[in-house]
Coordinates of C-alpha atoms in Angstrom, one line a residue:
X25 CA 0.0 0.0 0.0
X26 CA 1.6 3.2 -1.1
X27 CA 0.5 6.0 1.2
X28 CA 0.9 9.3 -0.7
X29 CA 0.0 12.8 0.4
X30 CA -2.5 13.3 -2.4
X31 CA -6.1 14.0 -1.7
X32 CA -8.8 16.7 -1.7
X33 CA -9.7 19.0 1.0
X34 CA -12.8 17.8 2.8
X35 CA -14.0 20.6 5.0
X36 CA -17.1 20.3 7.1
X37 CA -18.5 23.8 6.9
X38 CA -22.2 23.7 7.7
X39 CA -24.3 24.0 4.6
X40 CA -26.5 26.7 6.0
X41 CA -23.4 28.9 6.6
X42 CA -22.0 28.4 3.2
X43 CA -23.6 31.6 1.8
X44 CA -24.3 33.6 4.9
X45 CA -22.8 37.1 4.8
X46 CA -20.1 37.6 7.4
X47 CA -17.7 40.4 8.1
X48 CA -14.3 39.9 6.5
X49 CA -11.7 39.0 9.0
X50 CA -8.7 37.8 7.0
X51 CA -5.6 39.5 5.5
X52 CA -4.7 39.3 1.8
X53 CA -3.0 36.0 0.9
X54 CA -1.0 34.9 -2.1
X55 CA -1.1 31.6 -3.9
X56 CA 2.6 31.1 -4.5
X57 CA 2.9 27.8 -2.6
X58 CA 4.4 24.9 -4.6
X59 CA 2.4 21.9 -5.7
X60 CA 2.0 19.4 -2.8
X61 CA 1.1 16.3 -4.7
X62 CA 4.6 14.9 -4.9
X63 CA 5.1 14.3 -1.2
X64 CA 5.1 10.6 -0.5
X65 CA 5.1 8.5 2.7
X66 CA 6.7 5.2 2.8
X67 CA 4.5 2.1 2.5
X68 CA 3.0 1.2 5.8
X69 CA 1.9 -2.1 7.2
X70 CA -1.7 -3.1 7.5
X71 CA -3.5 -5.8 9.4
X72 CA -3.2 -8.1 6.5
X73 CA 0.6 -8.0 6.8
X74 CA 0.4 -9.6 10.2
X75 CA 0.5 -13.3 10.7
X76 CA -2.2 -15.2 12.5
X77 CA 0.3 -15.9 15.3
X78 CA 0.9 -12.1 15.7
X79 CA -2.9 -11.7 16.3
X80 CA -4.2 -14.8 18.0
X81 CA -4.8 -14.2 21.7
X82 CA -3.3 -10.7 21.5
X83 CA -4.8 -7.7 23.1
X84 CA -5.4 -5.3 20.3
X85 CA -6.1 -1.6 20.8
X86 CA -7.8 -0.2 17.7
X87 CA -8.4 3.5 17.1
X88 CA -11.7 3.9 15.3
X89 CA -13.6 7.1 14.5
X90 CA -17.1 6.6 16.1
X91 CA -17.6 10.3 16.5
X92 CA -21.2 10.0 15.4
X93 CA -24.0 12.6 15.6
X94 CA -26.4 12.1 18.5
X95 CA -29.8 13.4 19.4
X96 CA -29.6 13.0 23.1
X97 CA -28.6 9.3 23.4
X98 CA -29.9 8.3 20.0
X99 CA -27.4 7.9 17.1
X100 CA -28.8 9.7 14.0
X101 CA -26.1 8.4 11.6
X102 CA -24.1 5.3 12.3
X103 CA -22.0 5.4 9.2
X104 CA -18.7 5.8 11.0
X105 CA -19.5 2.9 13.3
X106 CA -20.4 0.7 10.4
X107 CA -17.2 1.6 8.6
X108 CA -15.2 0.3 11.5
X109 CA -16.8 -3.2 11.5
X110 CA -14.7 -4.9 8.7
X111 CA -11.4 -4.3 10.6
X112 CA -12.9 -5.4 13.9
X113 CA -14.4 -8.6 12.3
X114 CA -11.1 -9.4 10.7
X115 CA -9.2 -9.1 14.1
X116 CA -11.9 -11.2 15.8
X117 CA -11.6 -13.9 13.1
X118 CA -7.9 -14.1 13.8
X119 CA -8.5 -14.7 17.5
X120 CA -7.6 -11.3 18.8
X121 CA -9.1 -9.6 21.9
X122 CA -10.3 -6.3 20.5
X123 CA -10.6 -3.0 22.4
X124 CA -11.9 0.0 20.5
X125 CA -11.0 3.6 21.4
X126 CA -12.3 6.8 20.0
X127 CA -13.4 10.3 20.9
X128 CA -16.9 11.8 20.7
X129 CA -17.6 15.5 20.6
X130 CA -15.6 18.1 22.4
X131 CA -15.7 17.5 26.1
X132 CA -14.3 20.5 28.0
X133 CA -13.7 19.6 31.6
X134 CA -13.5 15.9 32.0
X135 CA -16.3 13.3 31.7
X136 CA -19.7 14.5 30.5
X137 CA -22.5 12.0 30.2
X138 CA -23.7 13.5 26.9
X139 CA -20.3 12.5 25.4
X140 CA -20.2 9.0 26.7
X141 CA -19.5 6.3 24.2
X142 CA -22.3 4.1 25.6
X143 CA -24.6 4.5 22.6
X144 CA -21.7 3.7 20.3
X145 CA -20.8 0.5 22.2
X146 CA -24.4 -0.6 22.1
X147 CA -24.7 0.1 18.3
X148 CA -21.4 -1.6 17.6
X149 CA -22.7 -4.7 19.5
X150 CA -25.8 -4.8 17.4
X151 CA -23.7 -4.7 14.2
X152 CA -21.4 -7.4 15.4
X153 CA -24.1 -9.5 16.9
X154 CA -22.4 -9.7 20.3
X155 CA -22.0 -7.7 23.5
X156 CA -19.5 -4.9 23.4
X157 CA -18.7 -4.0 27.0
X158 CA -18.1 -0.3 27.7
X159 CA -15.2 0.3 30.0
X160 CA -15.8 3.0 32.6
X161 CA -12.6 4.8 31.7
X162 CA -9.9 4.8 29.0
X163 CA -7.0 4.2 31.4
X164 CA -6.5 2.6 34.8
X165 CA -6.7 -0.6 36.8
X166 CA -10.4 -1.3 36.0
X167 CA -9.8 -1.1 32.3
X168 CA -6.8 -3.4 32.6
X169 CA -8.8 -5.9 34.5
X170 CA -11.6 -6.0 31.9
X171 CA -9.1 -6.4 29.1
X172 CA -7.3 -9.2 31.0
X173 CA -10.5 -11.0 31.6
X174 CA -11.6 -10.8 28.0
X175 CA -11.4 -13.9 25.7
X176 CA -10.4 -14.3 22.1
X177 CA -13.1 -12.7 19.9
X178 CA -14.4 -10.5 22.6
X179 CA -14.8 -6.7 21.8
X180 CA -14.6 -4.0 24.4
X181 CA -14.8 -0.2 24.0
X182 CA -12.9 2.3 26.1
X183 CA -14.8 5.4 27.3
X184 CA -14.2 8.7 25.4
X185 CA -10.5 9.3 25.1
X186 CA -11.0 13.1 25.2
X187 CA -12.3 13.0 28.8
X188 CA -8.7 13.5 29.5
X189 CA -7.0 16.7 28.3
X190 CA -3.8 14.7 28.1
X191 CA -5.2 12.9 25.1
X192 CA -5.0 15.9 22.8
X193 CA -1.7 17.0 24.4
X194 CA -0.2 13.6 23.6
X195 CA 1.2 13.6 27.2
X196 CA 3.8 10.7 27.5
X197 CA 2.7 9.6 30.9
X198 CA -0.9 9.4 29.8
X199 CA 0.0 7.6 26.6
X200 CA 1.8 5.0 28.6
X201 CA -1.3 4.4 30.8
X202 CA -3.5 4.2 27.7
X203 CA -1.2 1.6 26.0
X204 CA -0.5 -0.4 29.2
X205 CA -3.1 -3.2 28.8
X206 CA -2.4 -3.9 25.2
X207 CA 0.0 -5.8 22.9
X208 CA -0.4 -4.1 19.6
X209 CA -2.1 -1.1 17.9
X210 CA -4.3 -0.7 14.8
X211 CA -5.2 2.7 13.5
X212 CA -8.4 2.7 11.5
X213 CA -9.5 6.3 12.0
X214 CA -8.6 8.3 8.8
X215 CA -10.6 11.3 10.0
X216 CA -8.2 11.8 13.0
X217 CA -5.0 10.6 11.5
X218 CA -3.8 14.2 11.1
X219 CA -3.9 14.6 14.9
X220 CA -0.8 13.7 16.9
X221 CA -2.9 12.6 19.9
X222 CA -2.3 9.9 22.5
X223 CA -4.7 7.5 20.8
X224 CA -3.6 8.2 17.3
X225 CA 0.2 8.7 17.4
X226 CA 1.4 8.4 21.0
X227 CA 0.5 4.8 21.6
X228 CA 2.7 3.6 18.7
X229 CA 5.7 4.4 20.9
X230 CA 4.6 1.7 23.3
X231 CA 2.8 -0.8 21.2
X232 CA 4.4 -2.9 18.4
X233 CA 3.5 -3.7 15.8
X234 CA 1.4 -0.6 14.9
X235 CA -0.5 -1.0 11.6
X236 CA -3.4 0.4 9.6
X237 CA -6.9 -1.1 9.4
X238 CA -9.0 -1.6 6.3
X239 CA -10.7 1.8 6.4
X240 CA -7.5 3.8 6.8
X241 CA -5.8 1.8 4.1
X242 CA -8.7 2.1 1.7
X243 CA -9.0 5.9 2.1
X244 CA -5.3 6.5 1.5
X245 CA -5.0 4.0 -1.4
X246 CA -8.2 5.2 -3.1
X247 CA -7.4 8.9 -2.8
X248 CA -3.8 8.3 -3.9
X249 CA -4.9 6.3 -6.9
X250 CA -7.5 8.8 -8.0
X251 CA -5.2 11.9 -7.6
X252 CA -1.8 10.5 -8.6
X253 CA -2.9 8.1 -11.3
X254 CA -6.5 9.2 -12.1
X255 CA -7.6 9.1 -15.7
X256 CA -7.7 12.4 -17.5
X257 CA -9.4 14.7 -18.0
X258 CA -9.6 15.3 -14.3
X259 CA -11.9 17.9 -12.6
X260 CA -12.5 19.2 -9.1
X261 CA -15.6 20.8 -7.8
X262 CA -14.8 23.2 -4.9
X263 CA -17.7 24.7 -2.9
X264 CA -18.0 26.2 0.5
X265 CA -18.2 29.6 2.0
X266 CA -14.8 31.1 2.0
X267 CA -11.8 31.6 -0.4
X268 CA -9.7 31.9 2.8
X269 CA -10.5 28.3 3.8
X270 CA -9.9 26.9 0.3
X271 CA -7.0 28.8 -1.1
X272 CA -4.5 25.9 -0.6
X273 CA -7.0 23.5 -2.1
X274 CA -7.5 25.6 -5.2
X275 CA -3.8 26.2 -5.6
X276 CA -3.0 22.4 -5.4
X277 CA -6.0 21.4 -7.6
X278 CA -5.0 23.8 -10.3
X279 CA -1.7 22.1 -10.5
X280 CA -3.2 18.7 -10.8
X281 CA -6.7 19.0 -12.4
X282 CA -7.7 20.1 -15.9
X283 CA -10.9 21.7 -14.9
X284 CA -12.2 23.5 -11.7
X285 CA -15.8 24.3 -10.9
X286 CA -16.2 26.9 -8.2
X287 CA -19.4 27.1 -6.2
X288 CA -20.8 28.0 -2.8
X289 CA -20.4 31.3 -1.1
X290 CA -16.9 31.7 -2.3
X291 CA -18.3 32.4 -5.8
X292 CA -19.1 36.0 -4.9
X293 CA -15.5 36.8 -4.0
X294 CA -14.6 35.6 -7.5
X295 CA -17.4 37.6 -9.1
X296 CA -16.3 40.7 -7.3
X297 CA -12.7 40.1 -8.5
X298 CA -14.1 40.2 -12.0
X299 CA -15.6 43.6 -11.3
X300 CA -19.2 42.5 -10.8
X301 CA -21.8 43.7 -8.3
X302 CA -22.8 41.0 -5.8
X303 CA -25.5 42.7 -3.8
X304 CA -25.4 41.5 -0.1
X305 CA -23.9 38.1 -1.0
X306 CA -21.1 36.7 1.1
X307 CA -17.7 38.3 0.1
X308 CA -14.3 38.3 1.6
X309 CA -13.0 41.6 0.6
X310 CA -9.5 40.8 1.8
X311 CA -9.4 37.9 -0.6
X312 CA -10.6 39.6 -3.8
X313 CA -6.9 40.0 -4.9
X314 CA -6.4 36.3 -4.1
X315 CA -9.3 35.3 -6.3
X316 CA -7.7 37.3 -9.1
X317 CA -4.4 35.5 -8.6
X318 CA -6.2 32.1 -8.8
X319 CA -7.8 33.1 -12.1
X320 CA -4.5 34.4 -13.5
X321 CA -2.8 31.2 -12.5
X322 CA -5.4 29.2 -14.2
X323 CA -4.8 31.2 -17.4
X324 CA -1.1 30.7 -17.3
X325 CA -1.5 27.0 -16.8
X326 CA -4.1 26.6 -19.5
X327 CA -6.6 25.3 -17.0
X328 CA -10.3 26.0 -17.1
X329 CA -12.3 27.5 -14.2
X330 CA -16.1 27.6 -14.4
X331 CA -18.1 30.0 -12.4
X332 CA -21.9 30.1 -12.3
X333 CA -23.6 32.1 -15.1
X334 CA -26.9 32.5 -13.2
X335 CA -27.7 32.7 -9.5
X336 CA -30.7 32.1 -7.3
X337 CA -30.9 35.2 -5.2
X338 CA -32.9 35.9 -2.0
X339 CA -33.9 39.1 -0.2
X340 CA -32.7 37.6 3.1
X341 CA -30.9 34.5 4.4
X342 CA -34.0 32.5 5.3
X343 CA -35.7 29.3 4.1
X344 CA -38.9 31.3 3.3
X345 CA -37.2 34.2 1.6
X346 CA -38.4 35.8 -1.6
X347 CA -36.3 34.5 -4.5
X348 CA -35.5 35.2 -8.2
X349 CA -33.1 33.8 -10.8
X350 CA -30.7 36.4 -12.2
X351 CA -27.6 36.4 -14.4
X352 CA -24.4 36.4 -12.4
X353 CA -23.5 39.8 -13.7
X354 CA -26.9 41.3 -12.7
X355 CA -27.3 40.6 -9.0
X356 CA -29.5 43.4 -7.6
X357 CA -28.6 45.6 -4.7
X358 CA -30.1 44.2 -1.4
X359 CA -30.2 40.6 -2.7
X360 CA -27.9 37.8 -1.9
X361 CA -26.9 34.7 -3.9
X362 CA -27.8 31.4 -2.2
X363 CA -27.6 28.8 -5.0
X364 CA -26.7 28.2 -8.7
X365 CA -29.3 28.8 -11.3
X366 CA -30.5 26.2 -13.9
X367 CA -28.3 27.5 -16.7
X368 CA -25.2 27.0 -14.4
X369 CA -26.2 23.4 -13.8
X370 CA -26.6 22.8 -17.5
X371 CA -23.2 24.3 -18.2
X372 CA -21.6 22.2 -15.5
X373 CA -23.0 19.1 -17.1
X374 CA -21.4 20.0 -20.4
X375 CA -18.2 21.1 -18.7
X376 CA -17.8 17.7 -17.0
X377 CA -19.1 15.5 -19.8
X378 CA -15.6 14.3 -21.0
X379 CA -14.1 13.9 -17.5
X380 CA -12.8 10.5 -16.3
X381 CA -12.1 11.5 -12.7
X382 CA -14.1 14.1 -10.7
X383 CA -13.6 15.2 -7.1
X384 CA -16.4 17.0 -5.3
X385 CA -15.7 19.1 -2.2
X386 CA -18.5 21.3 -1.0
X387 CA -22.1 22.2 -1.9
X388 CA -23.2 24.7 -4.6
X389 CA -25.9 26.3 -2.4
X390 CA -27.7 26.2 0.9
X391 CA -29.1 22.8 0.2
X392 CA -30.6 22.4 3.7
X393 CA -33.2 25.0 2.5
X394 CA -35.6 23.6 0.0
X395 CA -35.5 26.7 -2.2
X396 CA -31.7 26.5 -2.6
X397 CA -31.0 22.8 -3.0
X398 CA -31.3 22.4 -6.8
X399 CA -27.8 23.5 -7.6
X400 CA -26.2 21.0 -5.3
X401 CA -28.5 18.2 -6.1
X402 CA -28.0 19.0 -9.8
X403 CA -24.3 18.5 -9.7
X404 CA -24.7 15.4 -7.6
X405 CA -26.9 13.9 -10.3
X406 CA -24.3 14.9 -12.9
X407 CA -21.6 13.0 -11.1
X408 CA -23.7 10.0 -10.3
X409 CA -24.7 9.8 -14.0
X410 CA -21.1 10.1 -15.1
X411 CA -20.2 7.1 -12.9
X412 CA -23.1 5.0 -14.0
X413 CA -23.2 5.8 -17.7
X414 CA -19.6 6.6 -18.5
X415 CA -17.6 4.8 -15.8
X416 CA -16.0 8.0 -14.5
X417 CA -14.4 7.8 -11.0
X418 CA -16.2 10.2 -8.7
X419 CA -15.0 11.0 -5.2
X420 CA -17.2 12.7 -2.7
X421 CA -15.6 14.4 0.3
X422 CA -16.6 16.7 3.1
X423 CA -19.5 16.5 5.5
X424 CA -21.8 18.7 3.4
X425 CA -20.9 16.9 0.2
X426 CA -21.6 13.5 1.7
X427 CA -24.8 14.8 3.3
X428 CA -26.0 16.2 0.0
X429 CA -25.4 12.9 -1.7
X430 CA -27.2 11.0 1.0
X431 CA -30.1 13.4 0.9
X432 CA -30.4 13.2 -2.9
X433 CA -30.4 9.4 -2.8
X434 CA -27.4 9.2 -5.2
X435 CA -24.7 8.3 -2.7
X436 CA -24.7 4.7 -3.8
X437 CA -23.9 5.7 -7.4
X438 CA -20.6 7.4 -6.6
X439 CA -17.3 5.6 -6.8
X440 CA -16.1 6.6 -3.3
X441 CA -17.5 8.5 -0.4
X442 CA -14.6 9.6 1.9
X443 CA -14.9 9.6 5.6
X444 CA -12.0 12.1 5.9
X445 CA -12.2 15.8 6.9
X446 CA -9.2 17.8 8.1
X447 CA -7.0 14.8 7.4
X448 CA -7.5 15.1 3.7
X449 CA -7.0 18.8 3.8
X450 CA -3.6 18.3 5.4
X451 CA -2.7 15.6 2.9
X452 CA -3.4 18.1 0.1
X453 CA -1.3 20.7 1.9
X454 CA 1.7 18.4 1.9
X455 CA 1.7 17.8 5.6
X456 CA 2.6 14.4 7.1
X457 CA -0.3 12.7 8.9
X458 CA 1.1 11.8 12.3
X459 CA -1.3 8.9 12.7
X460 CA 0.0 7.4 9.5
X461 CA 3.6 8.3 9.7
X462 CA 3.9 6.6 13.1
X463 CA 2.8 3.2 11.8
X464 CA 5.3 0.5 10.9
X465 CA 6.9 0.5 7.5
X466 CA 6.6 -2.6 5.4

């Protein structure tokens, strides 16, 4: 498995904030950073590189990402828990004693009942068809006693690792306590692999071997394959609210992709950079020059950037706002853009029609509001049809992009739905993922 720093930025900006006007708070930035797609990590070991003797009867600590959304104690989306099952099942089948660790939410001052992993342990047990005992803590004598008492094929879950501030600080003394009951470590949490925390990076200093699970390996291999060796023409769809949060993404994707579609609230900073009036739409004035630089870079590289030609505008940021469709160069004063218009969607379909690899990162509009969902669902349909009808590779990343695909009913038609967030952003920026770099080389 060749683990290469090549992926897309998968940010999780809430959809309803993607177009909301805000006061600018950033300085002018330039886009002179070099391409980051050439940085490579050495091949890392995965669970399949371990012999049965290395797993049978061994106490395995596996870092999963079960940071699921909850409504009280009810899990509203168990995708992350289900994604962890294949690796856990494999370890069980080899006779390992499996203990899952993860964080949930952002506890501030120690244990909070609303952030307990109890619901996650219960749901994992349902998926595995066996009891998953929740340990009362993530460290300590009681945890060790429960691990020691477990039998081959048993599955335990530690309580929320972030109930200790030392987790995120990667405190060595805490790390040693966390690792103490176990023999080896498996990291299967791509979404937190960019964090050098006790449960992602620190434990590798005490537990050997330390290897990747199926989910982590799949994400890295799939994204690497699509970006490094993806069939051309290659396109990227970059949505979201702010140029400031996507400048590194745009810079890197311009180097690698043939075509770029820009959508979301960031569109209006680009329109203003072209000298157009944008009404009360979201604009980062400090990034207007940056937007100009992006477009100039695209021209120099011979790359194509597509901005929307028509916009659905509203008189206020509200699900029940008055709306109208206007040309992108005719946004009236006092109105704000909240979605692409139908002409833009038609142009996007033509623009992408010959593409063999397409990456989507971010919605085109405030799709959580019925009046402003058509632009996002339209491009989701375009990608799904490209995959089904033409065999294109389509990668969906970012919380809002994934949510839009799920809501539209087309998620199953995409080539790959990534679980990554900030981890993929840092891959793209050329940063080493501590949780990956710390694993054993092949």
